[in-house]
Structures are given as C-alpha cells and as structure tokens.
Amino acid sequence: MSCYGSPLYSTSSCFPLVSDALGLAQSHSPHNLSVQSDLKSPSATLHTTPPLPMQSMSDEKYPPLTHQSRIIVVGGGGTIGSSTALHLARRGYVNVVVLDEFEIPSAQSAGFDLNKIAGGAVKEGWRGQLSGEIMKGWREDPVFSPYYHETGRVTGAHRFPEKIAKLRAAYDSAKADGYGKNYEWLDSGEAIVSKIPQLAKGNLKDWKGLWVPDSGWVAAKDTISSVGRELSRLGVQMIFGPSGKFKRPVLSASGKVCVGVETADGTIHKADRVIMACGAWTPSLIDLKGQCISKCWVLAHIQLTSEEVKSFKNIPVLYDDQLGFFIEPDEETGLLKLCNEFSGYTRILHSQTPFGTSHPQDISVPRSHAVHPTDTIPTEGLDDIKYLISTLLPDFQDRPLVGAKMCWCTDTADAEWLFTEDPRWRGLFLTTGDSGHSFHTIPYVGSEVADLLEGKMSAEKQKAWGWRKPTDPNGTGRGGPPPKDLTDVLGWTNGDDEEEV
Ligand code: FAD
C-alpha cells in the first residue's frame, strides 16, 4: 500500500523511509461467540435506523470522567480499539467495555494479518516523542515485545531519478539530524544484496537503497491476541457478535450528548463515554463529513518449505514504493506475505446514510474477507505481486499465490489521525483515520486516546488530529493517482454476492 505522503511520522512516508516510526482469512463466525448483553431495548426489533438522533433516554448532564465511568470502545477487537481499551484499563478505569462484531483479534481488522512493518526513528518534537513511546512499547512492554522482530529494513528506489533523490535526501537528513547515525546508503544492487543475500538472484540493476537497522516487523494478529489476553486479565468486559455490532449512537433527549450505543441485536448499551474505533467502517457508521475515505489494499502469500523458511530466517524487510514489499516468512505456517504498491481501491456504495445525516451519500464501504471469505483480490493485484516475486525472488516465480485477500484502511486527506470528540455530540469520540500506517502504533496509540478522553491532549496534537475540513478532492491522502473503485477491476469476487459488489 502506498504510504508516501504521510506526515504522521515523517515528511514523506509511513513506515518505509528513514524518518518514519510508523513509518488470513480465518473465518470467525460472529454468531457463536460469547456475548454478554446489557440492557434490552423494548422496541429493539422495530428500529429501522432513522437518520435523526434517537432520543430514547432521559436528558442527562454530561457526566464527569471518573475511574468508575462506563467507557465503551466500539471496534475494540481491532488495532486502535484494543490498544485504547488496554491503556484505559492500565490507567485504572474499571468499567471499560469492548464491543466488536468479531471476537478479538477481529477477523476483519486491518491488523488481522501475519505481519506488519514497524520501527525506525523520527527526528524531533512531539512526533519524535510519540515514536519513542511506540518503540519503547515494542521493546519493553511484555504484552508487545515478544512480537517485535528487529531484522532491519532496506528501502529501495530504482528507475525514477526523483525517487532515488528523495530517498537520498531522507538519508542525508537522518544523518544530519543524528537520529540516523546507524543508517547506511546502499549505492548499488550489490550493496543491497550484502544486507539481504536472499536477493542475490533478483534484478537489482540500478537500484539504490537505504539500510535502516532499528526497524523490522511485528506479528500482527498475534499482537492483537496478546492485547486481548491482557484485557481479559485486567477484567475488561468484551462483547462480540450481534450484541457487539454497533448500529448507532444513543443520544440524550436534547440530542447533544451521547449516552450509549445500540447494537445490531437491538441491545442498548449505556455509557458515559463512547469511543468509535471502527477503522474503515467508521465513515459508513457515522457521518464524518468526508474527512475519511476507506480503501482496501491487497496481499498474498507463497508457501515455503521448512528448509526455505530456515534460509529466510531474520531476513530484513524489503520495501520499494513502486514494486511493493515482503517480510520474513512465518515460522509456523511457512507463509511468506507479499504486498504490491498502488493507490488502493474504494468500494463506493450509493445512498448511504451514516448516523448524523439524512442526505443519502456516496460512501466507500468496506467488504471484509471475514464476511465474504471467497473474495480474493483483483487480477491486476495478483499480477503485480507476481512481478514483485519474479523481479526480486525469481526462484519462486512459479509458486502459486495463496491466501490472497483485501484489507481495509481509512485515509484522511493529510494522512493524520482523526482523534477528536465529535463536535456534534458530547461523549462520542472518533478515533480513526489510520491512513494505512497505524498498526505499528498499537503499543501506544491507546494512550493518546486516553489523553483525549482525559482532556490532556496537547494543543499541537489537537490541531493535527482534530475535526477538520477534507482538503484532497481525489481522496488519496497520499499523493499519487486517485484510487480505482472495486467495481472497475476484475477477478476478486469469485461469484459471491455479485449484486452486492
Ligand atoms: P481495524 O484494526 O481494522 O479495527 C476496526 C475494528 O472495528 C475491527 O475490529 C472491526 O471488526 C470493528 N468494527 C467494524 N464495524 C463494526 C461495527 N459495526 N460494530 C463493532 N465493531 C465494528 N500498518 C503498519 O503500521 N505497518 C504496515 O506494514 C502495514 N501494512 C499494511 C498492509 C496492508 C495490506 C494493509 C491493508 C494495512 C497495513 N497497515 C500497516 C495499516 C494498518 O493495518 C492499519 O492502519 C490499522 O490496522 C488500522 O487500525 P484501526 O484500529 O483503525 O482499524
């Protein structure tokens, strides 16, 4: 997925470049999960999602936040949500409730994946501090540290002089600022192979590269599982299945305060604070006024033998923003994950009325592999991944691709998070806009959300992450060409729900 253009951690990229710190389909049935219900709405089965705020509860003053406050984290089976529940519980909040359609680790989370790129330093200021806290979490926090692998990373550039110049500028600036003192400029394909001998047969003619030693990868869904175990240990209540699937917020009689949520089965869950951490689903649930556009990226794997897995042990991450990237194979399954690079795909559905609007809108709505397990990826994506393999790992070019799937993120125009109390409804907090680079932040991102709730978020973060006007008419959030829509590409539906595509 193309992460260039993200200023969240650097001026240029989300995970692969120098100054960045950010930077399969296990089908979980939502229906046989342990569900703890709250309060049954008497009229539950009659609701048809009216566009106006529901006024089913008596008007209340906005209650002060205490350690006893009931705080609901919607989407708590995913990346930002699970981290949020963890940090709230660690800060002493004893009434934290996780809601999610899927059991943690949610099979439709963007983090439900073998691995993700992580690590790298950021130069200074609050972003540098944030990066430091994230890396401290990966290195020192027992919930996270077993899942971080500091293999180093090579970011490559080739063919386009401007890409090479940009990579070189990133290297020079890292050296000048001191945080990149261990970085190395790799001036040739041979120099890249010296860092990644497994690329010896690859076509690296005219490649340049950047060696970032304090980077690597993290075992993604295993990390979320680890957070889930810690949430259980800390006594966090978790509700999955239809009673965890958000339908809409419940407002006070004035319509100005969020006092809970209604879920798909009609349950009303009362709350003092509601945190919406539904990732790519958020814009179709709450009207975000165009601040986030959800898109999917694609991934596939090749199966390695145990001997091959051994020969790839500790291989650094290889990232190239034209071809894509791959990460050390999974020791247990022998799967090597590969991703191509492109602008992502939207899935625009018409006449959507997320909560907060009565005007039907065109909104990009995720379609998850967890719900549609026969979906694969567009043919062009498969072709790109095959090209990545034939260029870099030609020994595997005839190996079939397996476990191909799409993975959903939501981009803001400036690639910064949207972390704010909703200006329309007190007590409803939006924690989304992951912009494709948020997995890496899981050890710490929830602390930022806890600060938001406690009114401690710094002015500069409020400015960067607050409610704001969308500014990118193409909705790329990353520069580059506008995304294609899934309806315009072939090969991914495999006959499942064609009419719903
Ligand atoms: P998610 O983790 O998707 O969580 C959303 C949660 O909301 C899910 O659990 C879902 O079940 C739940 N939900 C949805 N609807 C409802 C509802 N109605 N009611 C209740 N719950 C609901 N990031 C990196 O840092 N490094 C990488 O290398 C990297 N690589 C990536 C590669 C690919 C192919 C993709 C697609 C993404 C990659 N990312 C990477 C990005 C990263 O995965 C995301 O930024 C991050 O996981 C998003 O977290 P989130 O919490 O916003 O959303």
Coordinates of C-alpha atoms and ligand atoms in Angstrom, one line a residue:
M1 CA 0.0 0.0 0.0
S2 CA 1.4 3.4 -0.8
C3 CA 2.2 5.2 2.3
Y4 CA 4.1 8.1 0.8
G5 CA 2.7 11.4 1.7
S6 CA 2.1 10.6 5.3
P7 CA 3.3 13.3 7.6
L8 CA 2.2 11.4 10.7
Y9 CA 5.7 10.3 11.3
S10 CA 7.8 11.9 8.7
T11 CA 7.5 14.3 5.8
S12 CA 7.3 11.5 3.3
S13 CA 6.3 8.1 4.3
C14 CA 4.5 5.9 6.8
F15 CA 6.9 3.1 7.5
P16 CA 9.5 2.5 4.9
L17 CA 11.6 5.6 4.7
V18 CA 14.2 7.0 7.0
S19 CA 12.5 9.2 9.4
D20 CA 9.4 7.2 10.0
A21 CA 8.3 5.4 13.0
L22 CA 5.0 4.3 11.7
G23 CA 6.7 4.5 9.4
L24 CA -5.6 -14.5 6.5
A25 CA -8.7 -15.5 6.3
Q26 CA -9.6 -17.3 9.4
S27 CA -13.4 -17.2 9.3
H28 CA -14.7 -16.2 12.7
S29 CA -18.5 -16.6 12.8
P30 CA -19.8 -13.7 14.7
H31 CA -22.7 -15.8 15.8
N32 CA -21.3 -18.4 18.2
L33 CA -19.3 -16.0 20.3
S34 CA -19.7 -15.4 24.0
V35 CA -22.0 -12.4 24.3
Q36 CA -22.8 -10.5 27.4
S37 CA -25.8 -8.4 27.0
D38 CA -26.5 -5.2 28.6
L39 CA -30.0 -3.8 28.5
K40 CA -32.6 -4.9 26.0
S41 CA -34.3 -2.2 24.1
P42 CA -38.0 -2.9 24.3
S43 CA -38.5 -1.6 20.8
A44 CA -35.4 -3.2 19.5
T45 CA -36.7 -5.1 16.6
L46 CA -38.7 -2.1 15.3
H47 CA -35.7 0.2 14.7
T48 CA -35.1 1.0 11.0
T49 CA -32.1 3.3 11.5
P50 CA -33.8 6.7 11.2
P51 CA -31.4 9.4 10.1
L52 CA -32.1 11.7 13.0
P53 CA -30.7 11.2 16.5
M54 CA -32.7 8.8 18.6
Q55 CA -34.0 10.4 21.8
S56 CA -34.7 7.3 23.8
M57 CA -33.1 8.2 27.0
S58 CA -33.7 11.0 29.5
D59 CA -31.6 14.0 29.0
E60 CA -28.6 14.0 31.3
K61 CA -25.8 16.4 32.2
Y62 CA -22.5 15.4 30.7
P63 CA -21.1 13.3 33.5
P64 CA -17.5 14.0 34.7
L65 CA -15.0 11.3 33.8
T66 CA -14.1 9.2 36.8
H67 CA -12.4 5.8 37.1
Q68 CA -15.8 4.3 37.5
S69 CA -17.2 5.9 34.3
R70 CA -18.6 3.3 31.9
I71 CA -16.5 3.7 28.7
I72 CA -17.4 1.7 25.6
V73 CA -14.8 1.1 23.0
V74 CA -16.6 0.2 19.7
G75 CA -14.2 -1.7 17.4
G76 CA -12.2 -2.9 20.4
G77 CA -11.3 -6.1 18.7
G78 CA -9.1 -4.2 16.2
T79 CA -5.9 -2.2 16.3
I80 CA -6.6 1.2 17.8
G81 CA -9.6 0.0 19.8
S82 CA -7.8 -2.8 21.6
S83 CA -4.9 -0.5 22.4
T84 CA -7.3 2.1 23.7
A85 CA -9.1 -0.5 26.0
L86 CA -5.7 -1.6 27.3
H87 CA -4.4 1.9 28.1
L88 CA -7.7 2.8 29.8
A89 CA -7.6 -0.3 31.9
R90 CA -4.0 0.4 32.8
R91 CA -4.9 3.9 33.9
G92 CA -7.4 2.5 36.3
Y93 CA -10.7 2.7 34.5
V94 CA -12.6 -0.2 35.9
N95 CA -15.7 -0.1 33.6
V96 CA -14.3 -0.4 30.2
V97 CA -16.4 -2.4 27.7
V98 CA -15.2 -3.6 24.4
L99 CA -17.7 -4.1 21.6
D100 CA -16.9 -5.6 18.3
E101 CA -18.7 -7.6 15.6
F102 CA -15.8 -10.2 15.7
E103 CA -14.1 -11.8 18.6
I104 CA -10.6 -10.3 19.4
P105 CA -8.5 -10.5 17.3
S106 CA -11.2 -9.3 14.9
A107 CA -11.0 -11.3 11.7
Q108 CA -12.0 -8.1 9.8
S109 CA -9.4 -5.8 11.4
A110 CA -6.8 -4.4 9.1
G111 CA -4.4 -5.9 11.7
F112 CA -5.7 -9.5 11.2
D113 CA -2.6 -10.4 9.3
L114 CA 0.6 -12.3 9.7
N115 CA 2.9 -9.3 10.0
K116 CA 3.4 -5.6 9.5
I117 CA 6.4 -3.3 9.1
A118 CA 7.4 -1.5 12.2
G119 CA 10.2 0.6 13.7
G120 CA 12.5 3.4 12.6
A121 CA 13.2 6.6 14.3
V122 CA 11.7 10.1 14.0
K123 CA 13.7 13.1 14.4
E124 CA 12.3 15.5 16.9
G125 CA 9.4 17.2 18.7
W126 CA 6.2 15.5 19.7
R127 CA 6.3 13.2 16.7
G128 CA 9.8 12.0 17.8
Q129 CA 8.5 11.5 21.4
L130 CA 5.5 9.6 20.1
S131 CA 7.8 7.4 18.0
G132 CA 10.0 6.8 21.1
E133 CA 7.0 5.7 23.2
I134 CA 5.9 3.3 20.4
M135 CA 9.3 1.7 20.2
K136 CA 9.6 1.5 24.0
G137 CA 6.3 -0.4 23.9
W138 CA 7.6 -2.8 21.3
R139 CA 10.9 -3.3 23.1
E140 CA 9.9 -3.3 26.7
D141 CA 6.2 -4.0 27.3
P142 CA 5.7 -7.7 27.8
V143 CA 2.3 -7.6 26.0
F144 CA 4.1 -6.4 22.8
S145 CA 7.8 -7.2 23.0
P146 CA 7.5 -11.0 22.0
Y147 CA 6.0 -9.9 18.7
Y148 CA 8.6 -7.4 17.6
H149 CA 11.5 -8.6 15.3
E150 CA 14.2 -6.1 14.7
T151 CA 15.5 -7.5 11.5
G152 CA 16.3 -4.1 9.9
R153 CA 14.8 -2.9 6.7
V154 CA 16.0 -1.9 3.2
T155 CA 14.0 0.7 1.5
G156 CA 14.8 0.6 -2.2
A157 CA 14.5 3.0 -5.1
H158 CA 15.1 2.5 -8.7
R159 CA 14.2 3.6 -12.2
F160 CA 13.0 7.1 -11.4
P161 CA 15.7 9.6 -10.6
E162 CA 13.3 11.6 -8.4
K163 CA 12.6 8.6 -6.2
I164 CA 16.3 8.0 -5.8
A165 CA 16.9 11.6 -5.0
K166 CA 14.1 11.6 -2.4
L167 CA 15.5 8.5 -0.7
R168 CA 19.0 10.1 -0.7
A169 CA 17.6 13.3 0.8
A170 CA 15.9 11.3 3.6
Y171 CA 19.2 9.6 4.3
D172 CA 21.1 12.9 4.4
S173 CA 18.6 14.4 6.7
A174 CA 18.6 11.5 9.1
K175 CA 22.4 11.7 9.2
A176 CA 22.4 15.5 9.7
D177 CA 19.9 15.3 12.5
G178 CA 21.7 12.5 14.3
Y179 CA 18.8 10.0 14.6
G180 CA 20.0 8.1 11.5
K181 CA 23.6 7.6 12.7
N182 CA 23.4 3.9 12.1
Y183 CA 21.7 4.2 8.7
E184 CA 23.7 3.3 5.6
W185 CA 23.3 4.4 2.0
L186 CA 23.4 1.4 -0.3
D187 CA 24.7 2.6 -3.6
S188 CA 24.2 -0.4 -5.8
G189 CA 22.3 -3.7 -6.2
E190 CA 25.3 -5.5 -4.8
A191 CA 25.2 -3.3 -1.7
I192 CA 21.6 -4.2 -1.2
V193 CA 22.4 -7.9 -1.6
S194 CA 25.1 -7.5 1.1
K195 CA 22.2 -6.7 3.5
I196 CA 19.7 -9.3 2.0
P197 CA 21.7 -12.2 0.5
Q198 CA 18.4 -13.9 -0.4
L199 CA 18.0 -11.3 -3.2
A200 CA 21.2 -12.5 -4.9
K201 CA 19.3 -13.7 -7.9
G202 CA 17.0 -10.7 -8.1
N203 CA 17.1 -8.0 -10.8
L204 CA 18.5 -5.1 -8.8
K205 CA 20.2 -3.4 -11.7
D206 CA 20.5 0.4 -11.0
W207 CA 18.9 0.1 -7.5
K208 CA 19.8 2.2 -4.6
G209 CA 18.8 1.5 -1.1
L210 CA 18.7 2.7 2.4
W211 CA 19.6 0.5 5.4
V212 CA 17.5 1.2 8.5
P213 CA 18.7 -1.1 11.2
D214 CA 16.3 -0.1 14.0
S215 CA 13.3 -1.4 12.1
G216 CA 11.7 -4.7 11.3
W217 CA 8.3 -6.3 11.6
V218 CA 5.7 -7.3 14.1
A219 CA 3.5 -10.4 14.2
A220 CA 0.2 -8.5 13.7
K221 CA -2.8 -10.7 14.7
D222 CA -0.7 -12.4 17.4
T223 CA -0.1 -9.0 18.9
I224 CA -3.8 -8.2 19.0
S225 CA -4.4 -11.6 20.5
S226 CA -1.9 -10.7 23.2
V227 CA -3.7 -7.5 23.9
G228 CA -7.0 -9.5 24.1
R229 CA -5.5 -11.8 26.7
E230 CA -4.3 -8.8 28.7
L231 CA -7.7 -7.2 28.5
S232 CA -9.2 -10.4 30.0
R233 CA -6.6 -10.5 32.7
L234 CA -7.4 -6.9 33.6
G235 CA -11.1 -7.6 33.8
V236 CA -12.2 -5.6 30.7
Q237 CA -15.7 -6.7 29.6
M238 CA -15.8 -7.8 26.0
I239 CA -19.0 -8.3 23.9
F240 CA -18.8 -9.8 20.5
G241 CA -21.3 -10.9 17.8
P242 CA -24.6 -9.1 17.1
S243 CA -24.6 -7.6 20.6
G244 CA -21.2 -6.1 19.9
K245 CA -22.0 -4.8 16.4
F246 CA -22.6 -1.1 16.5
K247 CA -25.7 0.2 14.9
R248 CA -25.9 3.8 16.0
P249 CA -25.2 6.0 19.0
V250 CA -27.9 6.7 21.5
L251 CA -28.4 10.3 22.4
S252 CA -29.8 12.2 25.3
A253 CA -33.2 13.9 24.9
S254 CA -31.5 17.1 23.9
G255 CA -29.8 15.2 21.1
K256 CA -26.5 16.7 22.2
V257 CA -24.9 14.1 24.5
C258 CA -24.1 10.5 23.5
V259 CA -25.3 8.3 26.3
G260 CA -24.7 4.9 24.8
V261 CA -24.9 2.8 21.7
E262 CA -27.5 0.5 20.1
T263 CA -26.1 -2.8 18.6
A264 CA -27.3 -5.0 15.8
D265 CA -29.4 -7.2 18.0
G266 CA -31.2 -4.1 19.5
T267 CA -29.4 -4.1 22.8
I268 CA -28.9 -0.6 24.2
H269 CA -25.5 -0.3 25.9
K270 CA -25.4 2.7 28.3
A271 CA -22.2 4.6 28.5
D272 CA -20.6 7.7 29.9
R273 CA -18.2 7.9 27.0
V274 CA -18.3 6.1 23.6
I275 CA -15.1 5.7 21.6
M276 CA -15.6 4.8 17.9
A277 CA -12.6 2.8 16.7
C278 CA -14.2 1.1 13.8
G279 CA -11.4 1.7 11.3
A280 CA -12.5 1.6 7.7
W281 CA -16.1 1.1 8.8
T282 CA -16.4 4.3 10.7
P283 CA -17.3 6.6 7.7
S284 CA -20.3 4.3 6.9
L285 CA -21.4 4.3 10.5
I286 CA -21.1 8.0 11.5
D287 CA -21.2 10.9 9.1
L288 CA -17.6 12.1 9.1
K289 CA -18.3 14.9 6.5
G290 CA -15.8 13.4 4.1
Q291 CA -12.9 13.5 6.4
C292 CA -12.1 9.8 5.9
I293 CA -12.2 7.7 2.8
S294 CA -12.0 3.9 3.2
K295 CA -9.9 1.9 0.8
C296 CA -8.5 -1.5 0.5
W297 CA -5.1 -2.8 -0.3
V298 CA -4.2 -6.4 -1.2
L299 CA -1.9 -9.1 0.0
A300 CA -1.0 -12.7 -1.0
H301 CA 1.4 -15.3 0.2
I302 CA 3.6 -18.1 -1.2
Q303 CA 4.1 -21.3 0.7
L304 CA 7.7 -22.1 1.6
T305 CA 9.2 -25.4 2.7
S306 CA 10.7 -25.6 6.2
E307 CA 14.2 -25.5 4.6
E308 CA 13.3 -22.4 2.7
V309 CA 11.9 -20.8 5.9
K310 CA 15.2 -21.5 7.6
S311 CA 17.1 -19.9 4.7
F312 CA 15.0 -16.7 5.1
K313 CA 15.4 -16.6 8.9
N314 CA 15.9 -13.0 10.1
I315 CA 15.7 -11.6 6.6
P316 CA 15.3 -7.8 6.7
V317 CA 12.1 -6.2 5.4
L318 CA 12.4 -5.2 1.8
Y319 CA 10.2 -2.2 0.8
D320 CA 10.0 -0.5 -2.5
D321 CA 7.3 2.1 -3.2
Q322 CA 6.9 1.0 -6.8
L323 CA 7.0 -2.8 -6.5
G324 CA 5.8 -3.5 -3.0
F325 CA 7.3 -5.2 0.0
F326 CA 7.8 -8.5 1.8
I327 CA 8.6 -9.6 5.3
E328 CA 10.3 -12.6 6.9
P329 CA 8.2 -15.8 6.4
D330 CA 6.0 -17.0 9.3
E331 CA 7.9 -19.8 11.0
E332 CA 4.8 -21.8 12.0
T333 CA 3.0 -21.8 8.7
G334 CA 5.9 -21.2 6.3
L335 CA 3.9 -18.4 4.6
L336 CA 5.8 -15.5 3.0
K337 CA 3.5 -12.4 2.8
L338 CA 3.8 -10.1 -0.2
C339 CA 2.1 -6.8 -0.9
N340 CA 2.2 -4.6 -4.0
E341 CA 2.1 -0.8 -4.0
F342 CA -0.7 1.2 -5.5
S343 CA -3.3 3.8 -4.5
G344 CA -5.8 1.4 -3.0
Y345 CA -9.4 0.6 -4.1
T346 CA -12.6 2.2 -2.9
R347 CA -16.0 0.5 -2.9
I348 CA -18.4 3.3 -3.4
L349 CA -22.0 2.5 -2.5
H350 CA -24.7 5.0 -3.2
S351 CA -27.5 6.3 -1.0
Q352 CA -25.7 5.7 2.3
T353 CA -27.0 7.5 5.4
P354 CA -24.5 7.1 8.2
F355 CA -25.7 8.4 11.5
G356 CA -25.8 12.2 11.6
T357 CA -27.1 12.8 8.1
S358 CA -30.4 12.4 6.4
H359 CA -28.9 13.1 3.0
P360 CA -28.0 9.9 1.0
Q361 CA -24.3 10.0 0.1
D362 CA -21.8 8.0 -1.9
I363 CA -19.5 6.4 0.6
S364 CA -16.8 3.8 0.2
V365 CA -17.9 0.9 2.4
P366 CA -15.6 -2.0 3.3
R367 CA -16.4 -5.5 2.3
S368 CA -14.4 -7.8 4.5
H369 CA -12.9 -11.1 3.8
A370 CA -14.2 -12.3 7.1
V371 CA -17.8 -11.8 5.9
H372 CA -17.1 -12.8 2.3
P373 CA -14.4 -15.5 2.5
T374 CA -14.5 -16.3 -1.2
D375 CA -13.4 -12.8 -2.1
T376 CA -9.8 -12.7 -3.3
I377 CA -8.0 -9.8 -5.0
P378 CA -8.2 -8.1 -8.4
T379 CA -6.3 -9.8 -11.1
E380 CA -4.1 -6.8 -11.6
G381 CA -3.0 -7.1 -7.9
L382 CA -2.1 -10.7 -8.4
D383 CA -0.1 -9.7 -11.5
D384 CA 1.7 -7.0 -9.5
I385 CA 2.6 -9.4 -6.8
K386 CA 3.9 -12.0 -9.3
Y387 CA 6.0 -9.2 -10.8
L388 CA 7.5 -8.4 -7.4
I389 CA 8.4 -12.1 -7.0
S390 CA 9.9 -12.5 -10.4
T391 CA 11.9 -9.3 -10.1
L392 CA 13.3 -10.0 -6.6
L393 CA 12.9 -13.7 -5.8
P394 CA 12.9 -15.4 -9.2
D395 CA 13.3 -18.8 -7.7
F396 CA 9.7 -18.6 -6.5
Q397 CA 8.1 -17.1 -9.6
D398 CA 6.2 -20.3 -10.5
R399 CA 4.9 -20.8 -7.0
P400 CA 1.2 -20.4 -6.6
L401 CA -0.1 -17.4 -4.7
V402 CA -2.3 -18.4 -1.7
G403 CA -4.3 -16.6 0.9
A404 CA -4.9 -13.5 -1.3
K405 CA -7.2 -11.0 0.4
M406 CA -8.1 -7.4 0.7
C407 CA -7.5 -5.4 3.8
W408 CA -9.4 -2.2 4.7
C409 CA -8.0 1.1 6.0
T410 CA -9.4 4.7 6.1
D411 CA -7.4 7.6 4.8
T412 CA -7.6 11.2 5.8
A413 CA -6.5 13.9 3.3
D414 CA -3.4 14.7 5.2
A415 CA -2.7 11.1 6.5
E416 CA -3.1 12.3 10.1
W417 CA -5.4 10.5 12.5
L418 CA -8.9 11.8 13.3
F419 CA -8.8 11.7 17.1
T420 CA -11.4 14.1 18.5
E421 CA -14.6 14.4 20.5
D422 CA -17.3 14.7 17.9
P423 CA -18.3 18.4 17.8
R424 CA -22.0 17.4 17.4
W425 CA -22.3 15.0 20.3
R426 CA -20.5 15.3 23.6
G427 CA -19.2 12.0 24.9
L428 CA -18.7 10.5 21.4
F429 CA -15.1 10.2 20.5
L430 CA -13.8 9.5 17.0
T431 CA -10.5 7.6 16.9
T432 CA -10.0 6.7 13.2
G433 CA -8.2 7.9 10.1
D434 CA -5.5 5.2 10.4
S435 CA -4.3 6.2 6.9
G436 CA -2.6 2.8 6.4
H437 CA 0.2 3.2 8.9
S438 CA -1.3 2.6 12.3
F439 CA -0.6 -1.0 13.2
H440 CA 2.9 0.0 14.2
T441 CA 1.5 2.3 16.8
I442 CA -0.5 -0.3 18.7
P443 CA 1.6 -0.4 21.8
Y444 CA 1.0 3.3 22.4
V445 CA -1.8 4.7 20.3
G446 CA -4.4 3.9 23.1
S447 CA -2.6 6.2 25.4
E448 CA -3.2 9.1 23.0
V449 CA -6.9 8.2 23.0
A450 CA -6.9 8.1 26.8
D451 CA -5.3 11.5 26.9
L452 CA -8.0 12.8 24.6
L453 CA -10.7 11.5 26.9
E454 CA -9.0 13.0 29.9
G455 CA -8.6 16.4 28.2
K456 CA -4.9 16.1 28.2
M457 CA -4.1 16.0 24.6
S458 CA -1.6 18.7 23.7
A459 CA -2.7 21.7 21.5
E460 CA -0.4 20.6 18.7
K461 CA -1.9 17.1 18.6
Q462 CA -5.4 18.5 18.8
K463 CA -4.5 20.7 15.8
A464 CA -3.0 17.8 13.8
W465 CA -5.7 15.2 14.7
G466 CA -8.8 17.3 15.3
W467 CA -12.0 17.7 13.3
R468 CA -11.0 19.4 10.0
K469 CA -12.1 20.1 6.5
P470 CA -11.2 17.5 3.9
T471 CA -8.7 19.0 1.5
D472 CA -7.9 16.3 -1.0
P473 CA -10.6 16.1 -3.7
N474 CA -9.2 12.9 -5.0
G475 CA -9.3 11.3 -1.6
T476 CA -5.8 9.9 -2.0
G477 CA -4.4 11.2 1.2
R478 CA -1.1 10.0 0.0
G479 CA -0.4 11.8 -3.2
G480 CA -0.3 9.7 -6.3
P481 CA -3.2 8.9 -8.6
P482 CA -6.8 8.7 -7.3
P483 CA -7.9 5.2 -6.2
K484 CA -9.8 3.0 -8.6
D485 CA -13.1 1.6 -7.5
L486 CA -13.5 -2.2 -7.0
T487 CA -16.4 -2.2 -9.4
D488 CA -13.9 -1.3 -12.2
V489 CA -11.5 -4.1 -11.6
L490 CA -11.9 -7.8 -12.2
G491 CA -11.2 -11.1 -10.6
W492 CA -11.9 -10.6 -6.9
T493 CA -15.5 -11.6 -6.2
N494 CA -15.5 -15.2 -7.2
G495 CA -19.2 -15.4 -7.6
D496 CA -20.0 -14.3 -4.1
D497 CA -22.8 -11.7 -3.8
E498 CA -22.2 -10.3 -7.2
E499 CA -25.1 -7.9 -7.0
E500 CA -23.9 -6.5 -3.7
V501 CA -20.5 -5.7 -5.1
Ligands
FAD1 P1 -9.0 -2.0 12.4 O1 -7.8 -2.7 13.1 O2 -9.5 -2.5 11.1 O3 -10.2 -2.1 13.5 C1 -11.5 -1.8 13.2 C2 -12.4 -2.7 14.1 O4 -13.8 -2.2 14.0 C3 -12.4 -4.1 13.7 O5 -12.1 -4.9 14.8 C4 -13.9 -4.4 13.2 O6 -14.3 -5.7 13.4 C5 -14.6 -3.3 14.0 N1 -15.9 -3.0 13.5 C6 -16.2 -2.6 12.3 N2 -17.6 -2.3 12.2 C7 -18.1 -2.5 13.4 C8 -19.4 -2.4 14.0 N3 -20.4 -2.0 13.3 N4 -19.5 -2.6 15.3 C9 -18.5 -3.0 16.1 N5 -17.2 -3.2 15.6 C10 -17.0 -2.9 14.3 N6 0.4 -0.5 9.2 C11 1.7 -0.5 9.7 O7 1.9 0.2 10.7 N7 2.6 -1.2 9.1 C12 2.4 -2.0 8.0 O8 3.3 -2.7 7.4 C13 1.1 -2.0 7.4 N8 0.9 -2.8 6.4 C14 -0.4 -2.9 5.9 C15 -0.7 -3.7 4.8 C16 -1.9 -3.8 4.3 C17 -2.2 -4.7 3.1 C18 -3.0 -3.0 4.9 C19 -4.4 -3.1 4.4 C20 -2.7 -2.2 6.0 C21 -1.4 -2.1 6.5 N9 -1.1 -1.3 7.6 C22 0.1 -1.3 8.1 C23 -2.2 -0.4 8.2 C24 -2.8 -0.9 9.5 O9 -3.1 -2.3 9.4 C25 -4.0 -0.1 9.9 O10 -3.6 1.3 9.9 C26 -4.5 -0.4 11.2 O11 -4.6 -1.8 11.4 C27 -5.9 0.2 11.3 O12 -6.4 0.1 12.7 P2 -7.9 0.5 13.1 O13 -8.0 0.2 14.5 O14 -8.2 1.9 12.6 O15 -8.8 -0.4 12.3

